[in-house]
Structures are given as structure tokens and as C-alpha cells.
């Protein structure tokens, strides 16, 4: 980008207030320019008309008098002319006499014209019309040429410096007056435009407050409406339409919140009610299997399947109940939790559950302690490791990494594996509920698709965030949690 483009970009006015003010000043400037040009041209034409009338009235008296005065040595005949009057006589294609009336009267009134001035005078047509001519010896003159009685040409001229000086003074006065008027108009326009746009600024402020509200979920309280303004004005119509829109949005949000509450209560009540019959089914199945003599092999297999499915359904019900409680904003425990200790314990459990995988820990020298719910954070790390073990082939390297709090006071926990990765179609929705992988991330272990959803919900309840970074050969689930007060206590060595 060149410097003039950068300057133009900086000078570009982007606000409506600035554009209105600049536009008004531009119109004022154009109007002042038109008025200034019109008055200057009119005044100049008026003075030139008066000068032409003086030339017409004078005819060639000074030129004739100058000629006779030279012939008869009577220079008093050139008297009575105004100061600066120019006269000349052309005969035979050359200037025979010329003179100008001085401030201090020159009896002879003679004048030495340059060759260029004489050439200009020779080209003047003797038609009795006034013309503006610049003479090197005298300056700018209004000159009229008429035929004489002796087949000569008589020229009379009057100086234009008076006209030019008057017009120049007028231009200076106009520039000064118009400058003051533009400054005053700019100040007044700024105040008036600011007052006119005040209702629109209230609309923008209210819209900004609405845009900053978390509208995705939960109960939302919209800000106060825009104060009523004149409905006959455009800004008043915008304010009225904006208030109606806020009313519709508030009604829709209230209906959505009520629907979410009903669904959340239904899930929580259903989950709670299902736990009792599921526990009964499991206990009856276990009781029936205790006396193998009463049942045959096929019945025993059926009872085992009933017990396994009841256990799986019980886990699903517990997960749904947990998500419903988290959605309802149930408070979590707030106590010091050693993430490094949790990582060591859960990695040991994962090593026992998945001996075919290679497990590793990457922990700092000192314990990393935050404030939160230890049971739920245990569940988060456990779900991540179970997810890595379930959806990667044997021999996969899985690393649990915990980093100390950074300058922003955030602790990072990562679970990294070198498995086949998450399919691209699922990466954006992997933390949604009931999202299951396919292919390499199959549901051979009976995954319900709620593991990562619980991870995201628990982390958000702690004020953190969960992200997935995946590509073939590397998948990383990164958890960010706000740091708590660290506690100095020894840590047991990691399991080998």
C-alpha cells in the first residue's frame, strides 16, 4: 500500500456523524465558492464596464490633443485628462506620438514604448471596441483604437490597476468572511448533528448490550428498551422497530428457556426414576446366577447379558443425570485439587485397563493445584483416557501432559495419542452429545457418545474450555482450567 492510499484510508470518515458534518461543510464550501466567484466576476465586469464607458466618453481626445500639442508645441492642450490616461497615434504603420498623464504633470507627456509594446499596438483593430492589453512599459490597460481623420489610428487607454486592486481586496475579504462562516458552521453543525443522532446512539448502545449477552442457553434478561422518540422521524421509526424486535427476541428466548427447563427436568426425573428398576434388574440377575443348578447354560448366558446391558444402561442414565444437573447450573465443589496426583492415579488405572497401549506422563516438577470438584475432574481425565484407549488400536502411545499456570493464570492439561485421528466430519461436533466416531474410532466397547460431552460440560462448569486438535497420527484434547493456589507437598513417583 502506497503512502497516499494509506493517508486516504486514514482520512476516510466512517461514522454517520462525521459524514454528515463533512458533507454539510462541503456543501457550505461549494456555496461560498459559488457566491465568491459570482460576486468577484460581477464586480470586475461592473468596473470594466465603467472603464469602457470612460473610454467611450473620452474618445480620442487625449491622443488628438497630444498630436496637436507636439505639432504646435502647446502642451496645455493635453491637460484635463485623468492620471494614468494613455494616448498614442499610429501613422504609416508606426507609432508617431505616445504619452501618459503622470501624477506630476509632464509638460510633454511623452513616453518611450518598447518594441514589443509598439508591436501590440500595431495589431489592434481600429473598430472602437475596448480591449485589455498588458504593456511592458505601463502594465495592464483597457485600450480602444479608432480611425483618425488623417488615415491614422488614434489609441486611448485607461489603467486597470484600480479595478484589479479592488477585486483583490474583495477576494481577501471573501476568503476571511467565508473562513469564519465555515468554522462557525462546522461547530454549529457538530452540535446539531450530535443532538439529532442522539436517539440513534441510544439504539446502537442497546444493540451493543444485546450483542454481548450469552444467548446460546439459559435465561436471558434483555436490557431496557430504547426510549421512545418521535415516530414521525426516521430515527424514531428505527427505535420503534428495534423495540418490537427485542420484544419478539425476548419472547422467543423465554419460550426456549422454558422448553429447555422442561426437557432438563424430564431427563433428570427419568434418569432418577430409571436408576431404581435398573438396580433391581441387576440384583435379580445376579441372584439368579448364584445358583447355577437352577438354570441351564443358555439361561445363564442370557442372565449375564441382562446384567451387562443393565450395567451399561445404568452408566448411560448416570451420565444423562450428570449432564442434566450441569445444565441446570448445579454448583460443584470448590476445593484444592492436585491435577498431577489425579493424572498419576488415573494413568495407573488406564495402564491396568489397557495393557496393550503405551502410557506416558509429562508432568512438571512441582504439583499443579487448582480449585474445583476433584470427583468431576477425575471423571474428566478418566473419560479422556478411556476415549483414547477405546478408539485407538493396540500399541498406540498415549501421553498425559500437565503444564504449570501461565501468565494468564491458566492451567493446561492435554491427552495426546498417535492413533489414526478423528475423522474430519466429526471434529467440529466431537464435544456434542451422542456423537460417535466410525471407522478407526468404532463403538466396539459400547460407547454412548457422552464421554466428551461430559468432559466439555464439567470443564465449562469450572470456567474452562476444551479443544480438539486432530490429524492422522496425532490427536490432542486440550483442557484449559483457571489456576488455583498452589500447595507445596511431595508427590509420589509416577507408576512405571
Short mmCIF file of C-alpha atoms in Angstrom, two decimals:
data_model
loop_
_atom_site.label_atom_id
_atom_site.label_comp_id
_atom_site.label_asym_id
_atom_site.label_seq_id
_atom_site.Cartn_x
_atom_site.Cartn_y
_atom_site.Cartn_z
CA UNK A 1 0.00 0.00 0.00
CA UNK A 2 1.46 3.34 -1.08
CA UNK A 3 1.62 6.32 1.24
CA UNK A 4 -1.19 8.25 -0.47
CA UNK A 5 -3.53 5.26 -0.20
CA UNK A 6 -2.68 4.90 3.48
CA UNK A 7 -3.33 8.62 4.01
CA UNK A 8 -6.64 8.41 2.15
CA UNK A 9 -7.63 5.44 4.27
CA UNK A 10 -6.86 7.30 7.49
CA UNK A 11 -8.76 10.39 6.35
CA UNK A 12 -11.81 8.35 5.33
CA UNK A 13 -14.77 9.22 7.54
CA UNK A 14 -16.62 6.10 8.69
CA UNK A 15 -19.19 7.34 11.19
CA UNK A 16 -22.55 8.73 10.12
CA UNK A 17 -21.99 11.80 12.29
CA UNK A 18 -18.66 12.53 10.63
CA UNK A 19 -20.10 12.02 7.15
CA UNK A 20 -23.00 14.39 7.83
CA UNK A 21 -20.68 17.07 9.17
CA UNK A 22 -18.17 16.69 6.34
CA UNK A 23 -20.98 16.65 3.77
CA UNK A 24 -22.52 19.81 5.22
CA UNK A 25 -19.18 21.61 5.29
CA UNK A 26 -18.52 20.52 1.72
CA UNK A 27 -21.86 21.97 0.60
CA UNK A 28 -21.15 25.19 2.53
CA UNK A 29 -17.72 25.42 0.90
CA UNK A 30 -19.17 24.92 -2.57
CA UNK A 31 -21.88 27.52 -1.88
CA UNK A 32 -19.33 30.02 -0.57
CA UNK A 33 -17.12 29.38 -3.59
CA UNK A 34 -20.02 29.96 -5.99
CA UNK A 35 -21.03 33.16 -4.18
CA UNK A 36 -17.42 34.40 -4.11
CA UNK A 37 -16.85 33.71 -7.81
CA UNK A 38 -20.19 35.30 -8.76
CA UNK A 39 -19.60 38.48 -6.75
CA UNK A 40 -15.99 38.80 -7.91
CA UNK A 41 -16.86 38.33 -11.58
CA UNK A 42 -19.86 40.69 -11.31
CA UNK A 43 -17.82 43.41 -9.61
CA UNK A 44 -14.99 43.04 -12.10
CA UNK A 45 -17.39 43.28 -15.03
CA UNK A 46 -19.04 46.32 -13.45
CA UNK A 47 -15.75 48.19 -13.08
CA UNK A 48 -14.61 47.19 -16.56
CA UNK A 49 -17.94 48.46 -17.93
CA UNK A 50 -17.41 51.79 -16.18
CA UNK A 51 -13.87 51.92 -17.55
CA UNK A 52 -15.14 51.22 -21.07
CA UNK A 53 -17.74 53.97 -20.65
CA UNK A 54 -15.00 56.42 -19.66
CA UNK A 55 -13.02 55.37 -22.72
CA UNK A 56 -16.06 55.86 -24.91
CA UNK A 57 -16.76 59.29 -23.41
CA UNK A 58 -13.18 60.36 -23.75
CA UNK A 59 -12.96 59.07 -27.31
CA UNK A 60 -9.56 60.08 -28.63
CA UNK A 61 -9.31 63.49 -27.06
CA UNK A 62 -6.01 62.78 -25.32
CA UNK A 63 -4.44 61.25 -28.45
CA UNK A 64 -5.65 64.15 -30.62
CA UNK A 65 -4.56 66.71 -28.05
CA UNK A 66 -1.18 65.01 -27.77
CA UNK A 67 -0.77 65.17 -31.55
CA UNK A 68 -1.66 68.89 -31.73
CA UNK A 69 0.48 69.68 -28.73
CA UNK A 70 3.50 68.15 -30.39
CA UNK A 71 2.82 69.92 -33.65
CA UNK A 72 2.22 73.36 -32.10
CA UNK A 73 4.43 72.97 -29.01
CA UNK A 74 1.33 73.66 -26.90
CA UNK A 75 1.27 71.01 -24.23
CA UNK A 76 -1.50 72.66 -22.26
CA UNK A 77 -3.94 71.01 -24.68
CA UNK A 78 -3.29 67.61 -23.05
CA UNK A 79 -4.45 68.86 -19.68
CA UNK A 80 -7.77 67.80 -18.17
CA UNK A 81 -7.16 64.03 -18.50
CA UNK A 82 -7.21 61.65 -15.55
CA UNK A 83 -3.96 60.35 -14.13
CA UNK A 84 -2.69 57.30 -16.00
CA UNK A 85 -4.53 58.04 -19.25
CA UNK A 86 -2.57 56.66 -22.18
CA UNK A 87 -2.65 58.04 -25.72
CA UNK A 88 -0.88 57.12 -28.94
CA UNK A 89 -1.01 57.87 -32.68
CA UNK A 90 -0.15 55.36 -35.36
CA UNK A 91 0.64 56.59 -38.86
CA UNK A 92 2.14 54.61 -41.66
CA UNK A 93 2.30 51.50 -39.53
CA UNK A 94 4.41 53.06 -36.78
CA UNK A 95 3.86 54.90 -33.51
CA UNK A 96 4.45 58.58 -34.13
CA UNK A 97 3.36 60.01 -30.80
CA UNK A 98 2.53 58.49 -27.40
CA UNK A 99 2.15 59.73 -23.87
CA UNK A 100 0.65 59.12 -20.46
CA UNK A 101 -0.70 61.52 -17.84
CA UNK A 102 1.57 61.36 -14.77
CA UNK A 103 0.93 62.18 -11.14
CA UNK A 104 3.40 65.03 -11.53
CA UNK A 105 2.43 66.50 -14.84
CA UNK A 106 4.99 66.12 -17.57
CA UNK A 107 4.51 69.05 -19.91
CA UNK A 108 5.38 66.89 -22.84
CA UNK A 109 3.72 63.71 -21.56
CA UNK A 110 6.00 61.74 -23.84
CA UNK A 111 6.60 58.01 -23.25
CA UNK A 112 9.17 55.59 -24.66
CA UNK A 113 7.42 52.38 -25.64
CA UNK A 114 9.31 49.16 -26.07
CA UNK A 115 9.36 47.37 -29.40
CA UNK A 116 7.05 44.70 -28.02
CA UNK A 117 4.53 47.30 -26.85
CA UNK A 118 4.61 49.02 -30.24
CA UNK A 119 4.05 45.68 -31.95
CA UNK A 120 1.00 45.01 -29.73
CA UNK A 121 -0.45 48.45 -30.52
CA UNK A 122 0.01 47.91 -34.26
CA UNK A 123 -2.08 44.72 -34.13
CA UNK A 124 -5.08 46.43 -32.52
CA UNK A 125 -8.04 46.70 -34.92
CA UNK A 126 -9.39 50.25 -35.22
CA UNK A 127 -13.02 49.24 -34.56
CA UNK A 128 -13.76 51.37 -31.48
CA UNK A 129 -14.04 48.37 -29.14
CA UNK A 130 -12.28 48.28 -25.77
CA UNK A 131 -9.73 45.51 -25.12
CA UNK A 132 -7.47 44.56 -22.26
CA UNK A 133 -3.78 44.79 -23.16
CA UNK A 134 -0.72 44.35 -20.98
CA UNK A 135 2.03 46.81 -21.88
CA UNK A 136 5.54 46.18 -20.60
CA UNK A 137 6.14 49.91 -20.10
CA UNK A 138 2.88 50.68 -18.26
CA UNK A 139 1.16 47.49 -17.11
CA UNK A 140 -2.39 46.30 -17.65
CA UNK A 141 -4.58 48.75 -19.64
CA UNK A 142 -8.02 48.93 -21.15
CA UNK A 143 -7.40 50.26 -24.66
CA UNK A 144 -9.63 51.49 -27.51
CA UNK A 145 -8.40 52.20 -31.08
CA UNK A 146 -10.32 54.44 -33.54
CA UNK A 147 -9.51 55.65 -37.06
CA UNK A 148 -8.32 59.27 -37.28
CA UNK A 149 -9.06 61.98 -39.86
CA UNK A 150 -5.63 61.72 -41.49
CA UNK A 151 -5.81 57.98 -42.15
CA UNK A 152 -4.03 57.42 -38.92
CA UNK A 153 -5.09 55.39 -35.85
CA UNK A 154 -5.71 57.09 -32.55
CA UNK A 155 -5.40 54.96 -29.38
CA UNK A 156 -6.68 55.81 -25.91
CA UNK A 157 -6.25 53.69 -22.78
CA UNK A 158 -7.06 53.75 -19.08
CA UNK A 159 -5.14 51.76 -16.39
CA UNK A 160 -6.76 48.71 -14.81
CA UNK A 161 -4.74 48.61 -11.59
CA UNK A 162 -7.61 50.26 -9.72
CA UNK A 163 -10.02 47.54 -10.86
CA UNK A 164 -7.53 44.76 -10.06
CA UNK A 165 -6.76 46.19 -6.62
CA UNK A 166 -10.45 46.47 -5.74
CA UNK A 167 -11.18 42.93 -6.92
CA UNK A 168 -8.16 41.58 -4.97
CA UNK A 169 -9.34 43.31 -1.79
CA UNK A 170 -12.81 41.85 -2.31
CA UNK A 171 -11.34 38.36 -2.71
CA UNK A 172 -9.34 38.73 0.53
CA UNK A 173 -12.44 39.88 2.40
CA UNK A 174 -14.48 36.99 0.99
CA UNK A 175 -11.85 34.42 1.97
CA UNK A 176 -11.71 35.77 5.52
CA UNK A 177 -15.50 36.01 5.91
CA UNK A 178 -16.16 32.60 4.33
CA UNK A 179 -13.46 31.03 6.52
CA UNK A 180 -15.11 32.36 9.67
CA UNK A 181 -18.52 31.26 8.40
CA UNK A 182 -17.25 27.73 7.66
CA UNK A 183 -15.67 27.40 11.11
CA UNK A 184 -18.86 28.59 12.78
CA UNK A 185 -20.97 26.34 10.56
CA UNK A 186 -18.75 23.36 11.40
CA UNK A 187 -19.07 23.96 15.14
CA UNK A 188 -22.83 24.51 14.95
CA UNK A 189 -23.24 21.51 12.62
CA UNK A 190 -21.32 19.27 15.02
CA UNK A 191 -23.64 20.23 17.87
CA UNK A 192 -26.83 19.96 15.81
CA UNK A 193 -25.86 16.62 14.21
CA UNK A 194 -24.90 15.26 17.63
CA UNK A 195 -28.29 16.23 19.02
CA UNK A 196 -30.10 14.78 16.00
CA UNK A 197 -28.22 11.47 16.22
CA UNK A 198 -28.56 11.05 19.99
CA UNK A 199 -31.58 8.70 19.64
CA UNK A 200 -29.64 6.64 17.08
CA UNK A 201 -26.71 6.36 19.51
CA UNK A 202 -29.13 5.03 22.14
CA UNK A 203 -30.25 2.38 19.63
CA UNK A 204 -26.62 1.46 18.93
CA UNK A 205 -25.81 1.27 22.65
CA UNK A 206 -28.76 -1.01 23.33
CA UNK A 207 -27.87 -3.20 20.34
CA UNK A 208 -24.27 -3.45 21.60
CA UNK A 209 -25.51 -4.60 25.02
CA UNK A 210 -27.72 -7.23 23.38
CA UNK A 211 -24.83 -8.48 21.21
CA UNK A 212 -22.72 -9.05 24.34
CA UNK A 213 -25.34 -11.22 26.05
CA UNK A 214 -24.88 -15.03 26.10
CA UNK A 215 -27.96 -16.03 24.10
CA UNK A 216 -26.98 -19.67 23.45
CA UNK A 217 -28.56 -21.12 26.58
CA UNK A 218 -30.02 -20.31 29.95
CA UNK A 219 -32.32 -17.50 30.99
CA UNK A 220 -31.50 -14.21 29.29
CA UNK A 221 -32.56 -10.80 30.59
CA UNK A 222 -32.59 -8.31 27.75
CA UNK A 223 -31.67 -4.70 28.53
CA UNK A 224 -34.14 -1.87 28.77
CA UNK A 225 -35.81 -0.79 25.57
CA UNK A 226 -34.76 2.25 23.57
CA UNK A 227 -36.56 5.36 24.91
CA UNK A 228 -39.50 6.42 22.78
CA UNK A 229 -38.77 9.09 20.21
CA UNK A 230 -40.79 10.92 17.59
CA UNK A 231 -42.37 8.17 15.45
CA UNK A 232 -42.59 10.61 12.54
CA UNK A 233 -38.79 10.74 12.24
CA UNK A 234 -36.63 8.06 10.62
CA UNK A 235 -34.66 7.54 13.84
CA UNK A 236 -37.90 7.19 15.80
CA UNK A 237 -39.12 4.55 13.37
CA UNK A 238 -35.85 2.63 13.75
CA UNK A 239 -36.17 2.82 17.54
CA UNK A 240 -39.76 1.55 17.45
CA UNK A 241 -38.86 -1.32 15.12
CA UNK A 242 -35.86 -2.22 17.28
CA UNK A 243 -38.02 -2.29 20.43
CA UNK A 244 -40.53 -4.60 18.69
CA UNK A 245 -37.67 -6.87 17.62
CA UNK A 246 -36.37 -7.03 21.20
CA UNK A 247 -39.83 -7.99 22.42
CA UNK A 248 -40.03 -10.84 19.90
CA UNK A 249 -36.50 -12.00 20.76
CA UNK A 250 -37.26 -11.89 24.49
CA UNK A 251 -40.45 -13.89 23.97
CA UNK A 252 -38.60 -16.48 21.86
CA UNK A 253 -35.79 -16.76 24.42
CA UNK A 254 -38.30 -17.18 27.24
CA UNK A 255 -40.07 -19.96 25.34
CA UNK A 256 -36.75 -21.64 24.56
CA UNK A 257 -35.67 -21.41 28.20
CA UNK A 258 -38.95 -22.86 29.38
CA UNK A 259 -38.62 -25.70 26.86
CA UNK A 260 -35.05 -26.39 27.99
CA UNK A 261 -36.16 -26.43 31.62
CA UNK A 262 -38.95 -28.90 30.87
CA UNK A 263 -36.57 -31.14 28.89
CA UNK A 264 -33.91 -30.90 31.59
CA UNK A 265 -36.39 -31.78 34.34
CA UNK A 266 -37.71 -34.66 32.25
CA UNK A 267 -34.22 -36.08 31.69
CA UNK A 268 -33.30 -35.65 35.34
CA UNK A 269 -36.58 -37.19 36.57
CA UNK A 270 -36.44 -40.02 34.05
CA UNK A 271 -32.81 -40.76 34.86
CA UNK A 272 -33.54 -40.71 38.56
CA UNK A 273 -36.58 -42.97 38.18
CA UNK A 274 -34.72 -45.44 35.92
CA UNK A 275 -31.93 -45.99 38.41
CA UNK A 276 -34.17 -47.96 40.79
CA UNK A 277 -35.58 -50.51 38.28
CA UNK A 278 -32.15 -50.91 36.70
CA UNK A 279 -30.67 -51.70 40.11
CA UNK A 280 -33.49 -54.22 40.64
CA UNK A 281 -32.83 -55.90 37.29
CA UNK A 282 -29.14 -56.23 38.05
CA UNK A 283 -29.73 -57.62 41.55
CA UNK A 284 -32.26 -60.19 40.30
CA UNK A 285 -29.88 -61.27 37.53
CA UNK A 286 -27.03 -61.66 40.00
CA UNK A 287 -29.30 -63.58 42.39
CA UNK A 288 -30.40 -65.95 39.64
CA UNK A 289 -26.81 -66.65 38.61
CA UNK A 290 -25.74 -67.59 42.14
CA UNK A 291 -27.46 -71.00 41.89
CA UNK A 292 -26.25 -72.43 38.58
CA UNK A 293 -28.12 -75.66 39.19
CA UNK A 294 -31.46 -73.97 38.72
CA UNK A 295 -30.58 -72.63 35.23
CA UNK A 296 -29.06 -74.10 32.10
CA UNK A 297 -26.16 -72.73 30.04
CA UNK A 298 -28.41 -70.72 27.73
CA UNK A 299 -30.33 -69.17 30.62
CA UNK A 300 -27.07 -68.39 32.38
CA UNK A 301 -25.76 -66.63 29.25
CA UNK A 302 -28.99 -64.66 28.98
CA UNK A 303 -28.73 -63.57 32.59
CA UNK A 304 -25.14 -62.43 32.03
CA UNK A 305 -26.23 -60.37 29.02
CA UNK A 306 -29.12 -58.88 31.02
CA UNK A 307 -26.72 -57.93 33.78
CA UNK A 308 -24.17 -56.43 31.34
CA UNK A 309 -26.78 -54.39 29.48
CA UNK A 310 -28.36 -53.25 32.75
CA UNK A 311 -24.91 -52.10 33.90
CA UNK A 312 -24.34 -50.26 30.63
CA UNK A 313 -27.76 -48.65 30.80
CA UNK A 314 -27.07 -47.65 34.38
CA UNK A 315 -23.91 -45.83 33.26
CA UNK A 316 -25.88 -44.10 30.50
CA UNK A 317 -28.56 -43.00 32.97
CA UNK A 318 -25.88 -41.68 35.36
CA UNK A 319 -24.27 -39.72 32.50
CA UNK A 320 -27.59 -38.21 31.44
CA UNK A 321 -28.38 -37.28 35.02
CA UNK A 322 -24.98 -35.62 35.40
CA UNK A 323 -25.44 -33.60 32.19
CA UNK A 324 -28.92 -32.53 33.27
CA UNK A 325 -27.59 -31.33 36.62
CA UNK A 326 -24.72 -29.46 34.97
CA UNK A 327 -27.13 -27.82 32.51
CA UNK A 328 -29.28 -26.75 35.45
CA UNK A 329 -26.28 -24.96 36.94
CA UNK A 330 -25.87 -27.16 39.98
CA UNK A 331 -22.86 -25.87 41.94
CA UNK A 332 -19.73 -28.01 42.05
CA UNK A 333 -17.34 -28.49 44.94
CA UNK A 334 -14.64 -25.86 45.30
CA UNK A 335 -11.60 -27.33 46.97
CA UNK A 336 -7.89 -27.67 46.18
CA UNK A 337 -7.30 -30.40 43.59
CA UNK A 338 -3.84 -31.68 42.66
CA UNK A 339 -4.02 -32.32 38.90
CA UNK A 340 -0.66 -34.04 38.89
CA UNK A 341 -1.88 -36.54 41.52
CA UNK A 342 -5.05 -37.16 39.52
CA UNK A 343 -3.03 -37.72 36.33
CA UNK A 344 -0.78 -40.27 38.10
CA UNK A 345 -3.70 -42.20 39.63
CA UNK A 346 -5.83 -42.28 36.50
CA UNK A 347 -2.87 -43.20 34.27
CA UNK A 348 -2.19 -46.15 36.57
CA UNK A 349 -5.82 -47.27 36.22
CA UNK A 350 -5.66 -46.83 32.44
CA UNK A 351 -2.45 -48.89 32.26
CA UNK A 352 -4.19 -51.71 34.09
CA UNK A 353 -7.28 -51.49 31.86
CA UNK A 354 -5.32 -51.18 28.59
CA UNK A 355 -2.01 -53.03 28.84
CA UNK A 356 -1.75 -53.13 25.05
CA UNK A 357 -1.29 -49.34 24.90
CA UNK A 358 1.84 -47.47 25.89
CA UNK A 359 1.06 -44.87 28.57
CA UNK A 360 3.28 -41.90 29.47
CA UNK A 361 3.17 -38.91 31.82
CA UNK A 362 4.62 -35.46 31.16
CA UNK A 363 4.34 -33.57 34.48
CA UNK A 364 6.09 -30.52 35.94
CA UNK A 365 8.44 -30.80 38.91
CA UNK A 366 6.00 -29.15 41.34
CA UNK A 367 2.37 -30.13 41.89
CA UNK A 368 -0.20 -28.16 39.91
CA UNK A 369 -3.15 -27.35 42.16
CA UNK A 370 -6.42 -25.70 41.17
CA UNK A 371 -9.70 -25.15 42.97
CA UNK A 372 -12.55 -27.34 41.76
CA UNK A 373 -14.50 -30.56 42.15
CA UNK A 374 -11.99 -33.42 42.45
CA UNK A 375 -14.53 -36.17 41.68
CA UNK A 376 -15.69 -34.45 38.48
CA UNK A 377 -12.14 -33.63 37.35
CA UNK A 378 -11.25 -37.28 37.98
CA UNK A 379 -14.15 -38.18 35.70
CA UNK A 380 -12.87 -35.75 33.01
CA UNK A 381 -9.37 -37.24 32.86
CA UNK A 382 -10.78 -40.77 33.12
CA UNK A 383 -13.12 -40.17 30.18
CA UNK A 384 -10.27 -38.79 28.07
CA UNK A 385 -8.03 -41.77 28.74
CA UNK A 386 -10.89 -44.24 28.23
CA UNK A 387 -11.72 -42.49 24.95
CA UNK A 388 -8.07 -42.74 23.82
CA UNK A 389 -7.87 -46.43 24.80
CA UNK A 390 -11.20 -47.36 23.24
CA UNK A 391 -10.81 -45.63 19.88
CA UNK A 392 -7.15 -46.36 19.08
CA UNK A 393 -5.53 -49.66 18.12
CA UNK A 394 -3.18 -51.61 20.43
CA UNK A 395 0.35 -50.24 20.60
CA UNK A 396 -0.78 -46.61 20.47
CA UNK A 397 1.23 -44.15 22.56
CA UNK A 398 -0.95 -42.09 24.91
CA UNK A 399 0.59 -39.19 26.86
CA UNK A 400 -0.98 -37.22 29.71
CA UNK A 401 0.60 -33.77 29.96
CA UNK A 402 0.03 -31.18 32.68
CA UNK A 403 1.57 -27.71 32.40
CA UNK A 404 2.04 -25.13 35.13
CA UNK A 405 -0.09 -22.00 35.16
CA UNK A 406 0.90 -19.46 32.53
CA UNK A 407 0.99 -15.65 32.83
CA UNK A 408 -2.79 -15.52 32.33
CA UNK A 409 -3.35 -17.89 35.26
CA UNK A 410 -4.45 -20.85 33.12
CA UNK A 411 -3.50 -24.49 33.68
CA UNK A 412 -3.36 -26.72 30.58
CA UNK A 413 -3.99 -30.48 30.66
CA UNK A 414 -3.54 -32.47 27.43
CA UNK A 415 -4.17 -36.06 26.43
CA UNK A 416 -2.23 -36.89 23.27
CA UNK A 417 -2.22 -40.10 21.23
CA UNK A 418 -0.59 -41.10 17.94
CA UNK A 419 -3.61 -43.05 16.70
CA UNK A 420 -5.38 -42.66 13.36
CA UNK A 421 -7.11 -39.42 14.39
CA UNK A 422 -10.68 -38.18 14.45
CA UNK A 423 -12.49 -38.08 11.08
CA UNK A 424 -12.70 -34.55 9.69
CA UNK A 425 -16.50 -34.70 9.56
CA UNK A 426 -16.69 -35.19 13.35
CA UNK A 427 -14.05 -32.74 14.59
CA UNK A 428 -16.38 -29.76 14.93
CA UNK A 429 -19.08 -31.77 16.77
CA UNK A 430 -16.97 -34.14 18.85
CA UNK A 431 -17.99 -32.50 22.14
CA UNK A 432 -21.71 -32.70 21.30
CA UNK A 433 -23.91 -35.34 22.90
CA UNK A 434 -24.40 -38.75 21.32
CA UNK A 435 -21.67 -38.12 18.74
CA UNK A 436 -19.82 -41.34 17.96
CA UNK A 437 -16.89 -41.96 15.70
CA UNK A 438 -16.75 -44.53 12.93
CA UNK A 439 -14.00 -46.48 11.25
CA UNK A 440 -10.95 -46.47 13.49
CA UNK A 441 -13.00 -44.90 16.30
CA UNK A 442 -15.68 -47.55 16.33
CA UNK A 443 -18.13 -48.22 19.17
CA UNK A 444 -16.85 -51.73 19.83
CA UNK A 445 -16.80 -51.02 23.56
CA UNK A 446 -20.40 -49.84 23.57
CA UNK A 447 -19.68 -46.11 23.64
CA UNK A 448 -22.74 -43.96 24.27
CA UNK A 449 -21.28 -40.81 22.75
CA UNK A 450 -21.49 -38.89 26.04
CA UNK A 451 -17.89 -39.13 27.26
CA UNK A 452 -16.53 -35.99 25.60
CA UNK A 453 -19.85 -34.19 26.17
CA UNK A 454 -19.38 -34.74 29.92
CA UNK A 455 -15.76 -33.55 29.61
CA UNK A 456 -16.89 -30.30 27.95
CA UNK A 457 -19.76 -29.72 30.42
CA UNK A 458 -17.60 -30.30 33.52
CA UNK A 459 -14.76 -28.13 32.20
CA UNK A 460 -17.16 -25.30 31.35
CA UNK A 461 -18.70 -25.60 34.83
CA UNK A 462 -15.18 -24.97 36.17
CA UNK A 463 -14.82 -21.86 33.99
CA UNK A 464 -12.51 -23.55 31.48
CA UNK A 465 -12.60 -24.74 27.87
CA UNK A 466 -11.97 -27.94 25.90
CA UNK A 467 -10.50 -28.13 22.39
CA UNK A 468 -9.67 -30.93 19.97
CA UNK A 469 -6.71 -30.86 17.59
CA UNK A 470 -6.59 -33.94 15.39
CA UNK A 471 -4.81 -35.14 12.28
CA UNK A 472 -3.70 -38.58 11.12
CA UNK A 473 -1.03 -39.73 13.56
CA UNK A 474 -1.75 -37.21 16.29
CA UNK A 475 -4.84 -36.34 18.32
CA UNK A 476 -4.74 -33.88 21.21
CA UNK A 477 -7.57 -32.97 23.57
CA UNK A 478 -6.55 -29.79 25.36
CA UNK A 479 -8.24 -28.72 28.61
CA UNK A 480 -7.75 -25.20 29.97
CA UNK A 481 -8.70 -24.53 33.60
CA UNK A 482 -8.28 -21.42 35.76
CA UNK A 483 -5.38 -21.88 38.18
CA UNK A 484 -5.81 -22.02 41.93
CA UNK A 485 -3.49 -21.51 44.89
CA UNK A 486 -0.62 -23.99 44.72
CA UNK A 487 0.23 -26.07 47.73
CA UNK A 488 3.72 -27.39 48.48
CA UNK A 489 3.50 -31.08 49.17
CA UNK A 490 5.61 -34.02 47.96
CA UNK A 491 4.39 -36.07 45.04
CA UNK A 492 4.79 -39.80 44.78
CA UNK A 493 6.78 -41.10 41.79
CA UNK A 494 4.80 -41.90 38.66
CA UNK A 495 3.97 -45.54 38.03
CA UNK A 496 6.35 -47.28 35.69
#
